[in-house]
Short mmCIF file of C-alpha atoms (C1' of nucleotides) in Angstrom, two decimals:
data_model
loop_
_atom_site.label_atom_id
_atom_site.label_comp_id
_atom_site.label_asym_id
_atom_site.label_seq_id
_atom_site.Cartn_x
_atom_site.Cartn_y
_atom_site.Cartn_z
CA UNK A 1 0.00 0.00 0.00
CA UNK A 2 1.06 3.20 -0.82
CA UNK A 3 0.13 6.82 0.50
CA UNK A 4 1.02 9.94 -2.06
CA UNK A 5 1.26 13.17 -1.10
CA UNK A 6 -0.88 13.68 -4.76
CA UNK A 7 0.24 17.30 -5.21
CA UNK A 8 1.82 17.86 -8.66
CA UNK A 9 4.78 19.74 -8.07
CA UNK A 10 4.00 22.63 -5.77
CA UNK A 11 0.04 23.97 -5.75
CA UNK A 12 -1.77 20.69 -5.98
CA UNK A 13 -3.23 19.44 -2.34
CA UNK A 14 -4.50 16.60 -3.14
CA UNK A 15 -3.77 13.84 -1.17
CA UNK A 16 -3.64 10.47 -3.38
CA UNK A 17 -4.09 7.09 -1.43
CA UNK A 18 -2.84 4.52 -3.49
CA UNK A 19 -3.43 0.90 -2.86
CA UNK A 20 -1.18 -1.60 -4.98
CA UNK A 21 -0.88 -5.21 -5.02
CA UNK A 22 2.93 -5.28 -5.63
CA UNK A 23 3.60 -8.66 -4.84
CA UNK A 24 3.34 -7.87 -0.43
CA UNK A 25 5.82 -4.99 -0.36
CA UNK A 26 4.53 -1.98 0.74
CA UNK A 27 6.40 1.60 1.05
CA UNK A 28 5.37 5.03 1.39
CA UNK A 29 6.36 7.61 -0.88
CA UNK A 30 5.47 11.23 -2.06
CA UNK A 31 5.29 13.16 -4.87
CA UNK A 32 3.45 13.16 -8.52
CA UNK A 33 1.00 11.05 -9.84
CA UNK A 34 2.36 7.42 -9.11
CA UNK A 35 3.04 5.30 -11.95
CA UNK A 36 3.84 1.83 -12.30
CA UNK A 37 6.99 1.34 -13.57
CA UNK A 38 6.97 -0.69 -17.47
CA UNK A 39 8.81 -3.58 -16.00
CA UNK A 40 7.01 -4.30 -13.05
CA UNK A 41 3.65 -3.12 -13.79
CA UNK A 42 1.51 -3.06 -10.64
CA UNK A 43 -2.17 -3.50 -11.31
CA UNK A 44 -4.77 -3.42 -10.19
CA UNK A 45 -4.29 -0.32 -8.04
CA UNK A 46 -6.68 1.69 -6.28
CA UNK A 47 -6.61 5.81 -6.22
CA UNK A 48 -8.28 7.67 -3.57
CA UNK A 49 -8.54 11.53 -3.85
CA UNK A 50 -8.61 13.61 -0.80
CA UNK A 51 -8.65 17.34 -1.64
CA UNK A 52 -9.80 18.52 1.96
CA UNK A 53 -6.90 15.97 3.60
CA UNK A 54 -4.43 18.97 1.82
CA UNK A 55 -1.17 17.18 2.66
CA UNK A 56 1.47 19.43 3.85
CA UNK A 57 4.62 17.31 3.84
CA UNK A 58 7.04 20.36 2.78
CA UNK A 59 9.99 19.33 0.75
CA UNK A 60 13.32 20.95 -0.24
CA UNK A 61 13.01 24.08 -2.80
CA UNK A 62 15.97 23.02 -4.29
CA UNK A 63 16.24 19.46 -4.69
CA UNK A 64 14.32 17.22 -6.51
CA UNK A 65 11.38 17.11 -4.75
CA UNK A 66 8.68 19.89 -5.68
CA UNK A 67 8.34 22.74 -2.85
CA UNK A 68 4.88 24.19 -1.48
CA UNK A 69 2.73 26.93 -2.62
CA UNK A 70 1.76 29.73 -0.38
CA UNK A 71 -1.93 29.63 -0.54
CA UNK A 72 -2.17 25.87 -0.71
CA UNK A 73 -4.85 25.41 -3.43
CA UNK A 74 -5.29 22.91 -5.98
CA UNK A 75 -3.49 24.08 -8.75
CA UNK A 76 -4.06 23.52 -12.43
CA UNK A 77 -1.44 22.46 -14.78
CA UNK A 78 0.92 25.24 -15.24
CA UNK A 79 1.00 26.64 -19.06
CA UNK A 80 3.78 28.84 -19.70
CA UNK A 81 2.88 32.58 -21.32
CA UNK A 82 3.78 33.50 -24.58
CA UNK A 83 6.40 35.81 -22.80
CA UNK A 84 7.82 32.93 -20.86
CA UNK A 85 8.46 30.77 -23.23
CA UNK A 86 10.21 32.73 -25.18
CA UNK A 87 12.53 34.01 -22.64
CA UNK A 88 13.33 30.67 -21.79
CA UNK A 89 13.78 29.96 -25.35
CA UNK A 90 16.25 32.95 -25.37
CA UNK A 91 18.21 31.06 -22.44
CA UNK A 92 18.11 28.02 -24.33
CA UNK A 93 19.94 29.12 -27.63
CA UNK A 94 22.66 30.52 -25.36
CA UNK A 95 23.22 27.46 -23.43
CA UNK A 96 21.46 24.25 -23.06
CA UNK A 97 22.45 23.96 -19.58
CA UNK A 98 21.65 26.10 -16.49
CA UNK A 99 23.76 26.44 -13.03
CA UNK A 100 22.15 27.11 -9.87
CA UNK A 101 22.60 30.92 -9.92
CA UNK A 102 21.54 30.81 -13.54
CA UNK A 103 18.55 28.79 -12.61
CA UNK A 104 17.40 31.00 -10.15
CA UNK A 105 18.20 34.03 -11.70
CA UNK A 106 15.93 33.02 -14.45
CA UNK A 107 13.12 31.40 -12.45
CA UNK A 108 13.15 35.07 -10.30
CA UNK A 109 12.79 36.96 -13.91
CA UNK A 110 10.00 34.83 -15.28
CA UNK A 111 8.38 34.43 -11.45
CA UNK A 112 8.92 30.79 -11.62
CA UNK A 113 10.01 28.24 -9.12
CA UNK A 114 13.38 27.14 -9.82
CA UNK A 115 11.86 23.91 -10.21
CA UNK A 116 9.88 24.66 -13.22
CA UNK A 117 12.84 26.41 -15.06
CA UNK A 118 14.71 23.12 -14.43
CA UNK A 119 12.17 20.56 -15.85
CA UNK A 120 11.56 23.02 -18.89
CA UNK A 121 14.79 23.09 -19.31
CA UNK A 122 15.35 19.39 -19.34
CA UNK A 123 12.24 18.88 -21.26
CA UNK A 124 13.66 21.35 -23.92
CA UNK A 125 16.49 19.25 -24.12
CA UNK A 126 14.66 15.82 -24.77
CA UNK A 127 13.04 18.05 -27.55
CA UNK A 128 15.83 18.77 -29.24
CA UNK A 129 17.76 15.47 -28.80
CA UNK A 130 14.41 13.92 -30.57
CA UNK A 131 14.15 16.05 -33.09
CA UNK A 132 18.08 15.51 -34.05
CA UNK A 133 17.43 11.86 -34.15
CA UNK A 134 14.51 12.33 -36.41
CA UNK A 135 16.86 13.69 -38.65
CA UNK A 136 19.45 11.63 -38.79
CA UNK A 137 16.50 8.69 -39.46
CA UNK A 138 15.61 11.05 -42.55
CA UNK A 139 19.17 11.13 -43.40
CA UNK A 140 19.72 7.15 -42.97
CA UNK A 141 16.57 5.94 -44.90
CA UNK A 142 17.63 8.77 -47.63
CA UNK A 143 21.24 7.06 -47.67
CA UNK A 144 19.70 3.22 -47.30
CA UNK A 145 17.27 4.23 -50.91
CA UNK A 146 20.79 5.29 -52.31
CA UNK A 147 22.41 2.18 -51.38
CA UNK A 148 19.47 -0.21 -52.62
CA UNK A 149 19.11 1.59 -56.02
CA UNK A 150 22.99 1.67 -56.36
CA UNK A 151 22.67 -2.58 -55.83
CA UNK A 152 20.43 -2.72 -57.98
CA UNK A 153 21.84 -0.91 -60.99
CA UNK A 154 25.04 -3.14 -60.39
CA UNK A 155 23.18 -6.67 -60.80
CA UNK A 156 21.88 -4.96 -64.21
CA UNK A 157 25.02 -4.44 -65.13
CA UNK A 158 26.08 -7.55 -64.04
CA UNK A 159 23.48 -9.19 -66.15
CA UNK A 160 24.72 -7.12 -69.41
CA UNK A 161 27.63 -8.13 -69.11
CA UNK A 162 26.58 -11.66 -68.73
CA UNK A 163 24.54 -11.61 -71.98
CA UNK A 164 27.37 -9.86 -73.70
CA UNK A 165 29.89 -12.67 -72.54
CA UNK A 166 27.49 -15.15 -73.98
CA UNK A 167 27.73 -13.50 -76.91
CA UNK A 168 31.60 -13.16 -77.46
CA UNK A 169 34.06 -15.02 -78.88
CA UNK A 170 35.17 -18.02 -76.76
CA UNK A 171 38.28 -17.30 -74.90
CA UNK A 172 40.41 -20.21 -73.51
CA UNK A 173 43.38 -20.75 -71.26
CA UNK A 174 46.21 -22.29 -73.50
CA UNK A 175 47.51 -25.49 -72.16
CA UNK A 176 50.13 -25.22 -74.79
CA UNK A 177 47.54 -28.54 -76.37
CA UNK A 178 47.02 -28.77 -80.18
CA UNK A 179 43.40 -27.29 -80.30
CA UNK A 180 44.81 -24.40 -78.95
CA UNK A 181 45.11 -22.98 -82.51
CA UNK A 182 41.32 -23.03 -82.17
CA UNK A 183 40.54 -20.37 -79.46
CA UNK A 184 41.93 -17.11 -78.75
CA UNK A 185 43.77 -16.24 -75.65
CA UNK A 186 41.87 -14.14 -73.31
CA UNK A 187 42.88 -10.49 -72.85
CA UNK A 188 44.32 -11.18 -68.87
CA UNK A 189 45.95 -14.25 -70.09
CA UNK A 190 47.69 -12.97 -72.67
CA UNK A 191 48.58 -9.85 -70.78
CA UNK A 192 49.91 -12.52 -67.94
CA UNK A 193 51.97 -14.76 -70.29
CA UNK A 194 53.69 -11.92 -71.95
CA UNK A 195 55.14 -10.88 -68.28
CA UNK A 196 53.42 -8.01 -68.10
CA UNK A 197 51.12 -6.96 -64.56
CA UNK A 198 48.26 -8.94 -64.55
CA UNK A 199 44.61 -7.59 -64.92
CA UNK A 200 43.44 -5.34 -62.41
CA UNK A 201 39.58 -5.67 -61.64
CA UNK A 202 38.21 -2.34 -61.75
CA UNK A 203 37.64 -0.62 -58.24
CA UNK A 204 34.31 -0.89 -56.57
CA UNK A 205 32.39 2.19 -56.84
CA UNK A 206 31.11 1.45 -53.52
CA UNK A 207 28.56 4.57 -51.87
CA UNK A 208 29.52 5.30 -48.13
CA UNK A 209 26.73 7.32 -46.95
CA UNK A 210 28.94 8.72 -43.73
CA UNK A 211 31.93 9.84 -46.20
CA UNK A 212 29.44 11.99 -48.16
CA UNK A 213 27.01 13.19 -45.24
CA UNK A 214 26.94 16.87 -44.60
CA UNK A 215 24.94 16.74 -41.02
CA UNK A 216 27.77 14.92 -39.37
"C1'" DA B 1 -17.58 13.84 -26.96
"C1'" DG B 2 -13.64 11.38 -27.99
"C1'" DA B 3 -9.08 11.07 -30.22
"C1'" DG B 4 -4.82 13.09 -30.89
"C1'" DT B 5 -1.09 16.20 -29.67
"C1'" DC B 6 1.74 19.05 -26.81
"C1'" DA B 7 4.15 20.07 -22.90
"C1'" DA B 8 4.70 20.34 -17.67
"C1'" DA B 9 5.99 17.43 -14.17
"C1'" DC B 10 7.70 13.46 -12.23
"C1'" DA B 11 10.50 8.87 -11.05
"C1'" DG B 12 14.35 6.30 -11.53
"C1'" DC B 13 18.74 5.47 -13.07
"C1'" DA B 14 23.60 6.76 -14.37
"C1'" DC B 15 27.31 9.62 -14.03
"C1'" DT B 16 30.64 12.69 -11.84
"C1'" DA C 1 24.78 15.00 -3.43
"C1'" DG C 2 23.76 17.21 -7.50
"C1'" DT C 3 22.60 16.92 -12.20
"C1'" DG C 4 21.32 15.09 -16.79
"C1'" DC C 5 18.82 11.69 -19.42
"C1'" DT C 6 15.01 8.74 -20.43
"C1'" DG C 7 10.54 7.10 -20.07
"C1'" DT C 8 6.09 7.97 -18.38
"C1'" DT C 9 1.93 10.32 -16.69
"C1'" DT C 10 -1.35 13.67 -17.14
"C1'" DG C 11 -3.63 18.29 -17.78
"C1'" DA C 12 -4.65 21.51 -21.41
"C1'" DC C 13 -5.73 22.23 -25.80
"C1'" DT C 14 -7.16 21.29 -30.74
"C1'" DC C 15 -9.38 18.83 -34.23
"C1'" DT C 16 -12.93 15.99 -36.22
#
DNA sequence: AGAGTCAAACAGCACT
DNA sequence: AGTGCTGTTTGACTCT
C-alpha cells in the first residue's frame, strides 16, 4: 500500500491514497501522480482523492522534490505565457544547460520556481535530442534508398555483361595442347603470359553514406 | 464527446 | 549530493 502526497509539483493538495498489489511490499512515498513502472507493472491499483486531507509534507526548494505553494490550493497544470516561453527559449539558444545561480536568476525573472525552469529546461532538451534523431533517421533511410538503387543498378550491369559474354568469342586458357590454334587467348591471359602486370579488376564504386554526409 | 497532440511534471537510473 | 537523461503520466488544448 502506498500513500502519495498527490500534489503535482508545488500547488496541488491533493492527497492520493494509493493501494497496490505489488507482490506484499509496501512503502510510502510522495510526490506526482504514481506510476507503475513498465517492467514491473503493478495493477490493479486503487486511487483515492482527498482534496480537503491537503497534505502538507514540505519538501526541499531546491532538490528534486517539488516545494509548497503559499496559498495551498489545488493548482491547475501550469501553461507557460507566450512571454515565458520565449525568454526561456532565449536562455536556451545561449546554453542548453543552467547552473544554480543561472537557474534561479531566471526562475526570479520569469516568477517561476526554480523547479519549473529546471524541468523546462530538461524537457527542452529531450526536444531537441528527438528532433536531431529524427533527422538523422531522414538522413539514414535517404542514404539506405541510395544504397538499394545503387545494388540494384550493379546486378543490371552484371546481367549485361553476362549476356554480352554469352555473346563473345570463346576465350580459352592455353595449355600449350594442339586445339589451342582453335581459341583465342583471353585479354588477362595474354597480358599474364607476356610478363606483363596482370589484370586489375576495376575498383568498386562502392557509396559510403557517412563519407558523403553533410549533417555529421 | 472522444481522439490526438503538446508540454509540464515526475520517477528512476547513471554519471561525476 | 547534485545533475542530466530517459521514459512515463497527465492536464490543457485542438481537431474531427
Amino acid at each position: 500500500m502506498e500513500v502519495y502526497d498527490d500534489r503535482d509539483d508545488v500547488q496541488e493538495t491533493a492527497l492520493s491514497l494509493r493501494l497496490n498489489y505489488d507482490g506484499g511490499s509496501s512503502h510510502l512515498s510522495t510526490g506526482d501522480h504514481p506510476r507503475p513502472q513498465a517492467a514491473t507493472p503493478v495493477e490493479p491499483s486503487l486511487t483515492l482523492v482527498l482534496p480537503s486531507m491537503a497534505c502538507s509534507v514540505k519538501r526541499e526548494n531546491d532538490g528534486r522534490i517539488s516545494d509548497e505553494e503559499e496559498d495551498g490550493a489545488a493548482r491547475k497544470k501550469l501553461r507557460l505565457t507566450k512571454e515565458q516561453s520565449a525568454l526561456l527559449e532565449d536562455k536556451f539558444k545561449e546554453h542548453a544547460t543552467l547552473n544554480p545561480k543561472q537557474k534561479q536568476a531566471l526562475a526570479r525573472q520569469l516568477n517561476l520556481r526554480p523547479r519549473q525552469v529546471e524541468v523546462w529546461f530538461q524537457n527542452r532538451r529531450a526536444r531537441t535530442k528527438l528532433k536531431k534523431t529524427e533527422v538523422e533517421c531522414e538522413f539514414l533511410r535517404k542514404c539506405c534508398e541510395t544504397l538499394r538503387e545503387e545494388n540494384r543498378r550493379l546486378l543490371q550491369e552484371i546481367q549485361e555483361l553476362k549476356s554480352l559474354d554469352l555473346q563473345a568469342p570463346r576465350y580459352m586458357h592455353p595449355p600449350g595442347g594442339a586445339a589451342a590454334g582453335t581459341f583465342q587467348t583471353c585479354p588477362s591471359c595474354k597480358n599474364r603470359d607476356e610478363g606483363g602486370s596482370p589484370a586489375v579488376a576495376p575498383k568498386t564504386r562502392f557509396f559510403n553514406p557517412f563519407a558523403h554526409s553533410a549533417a555529421y
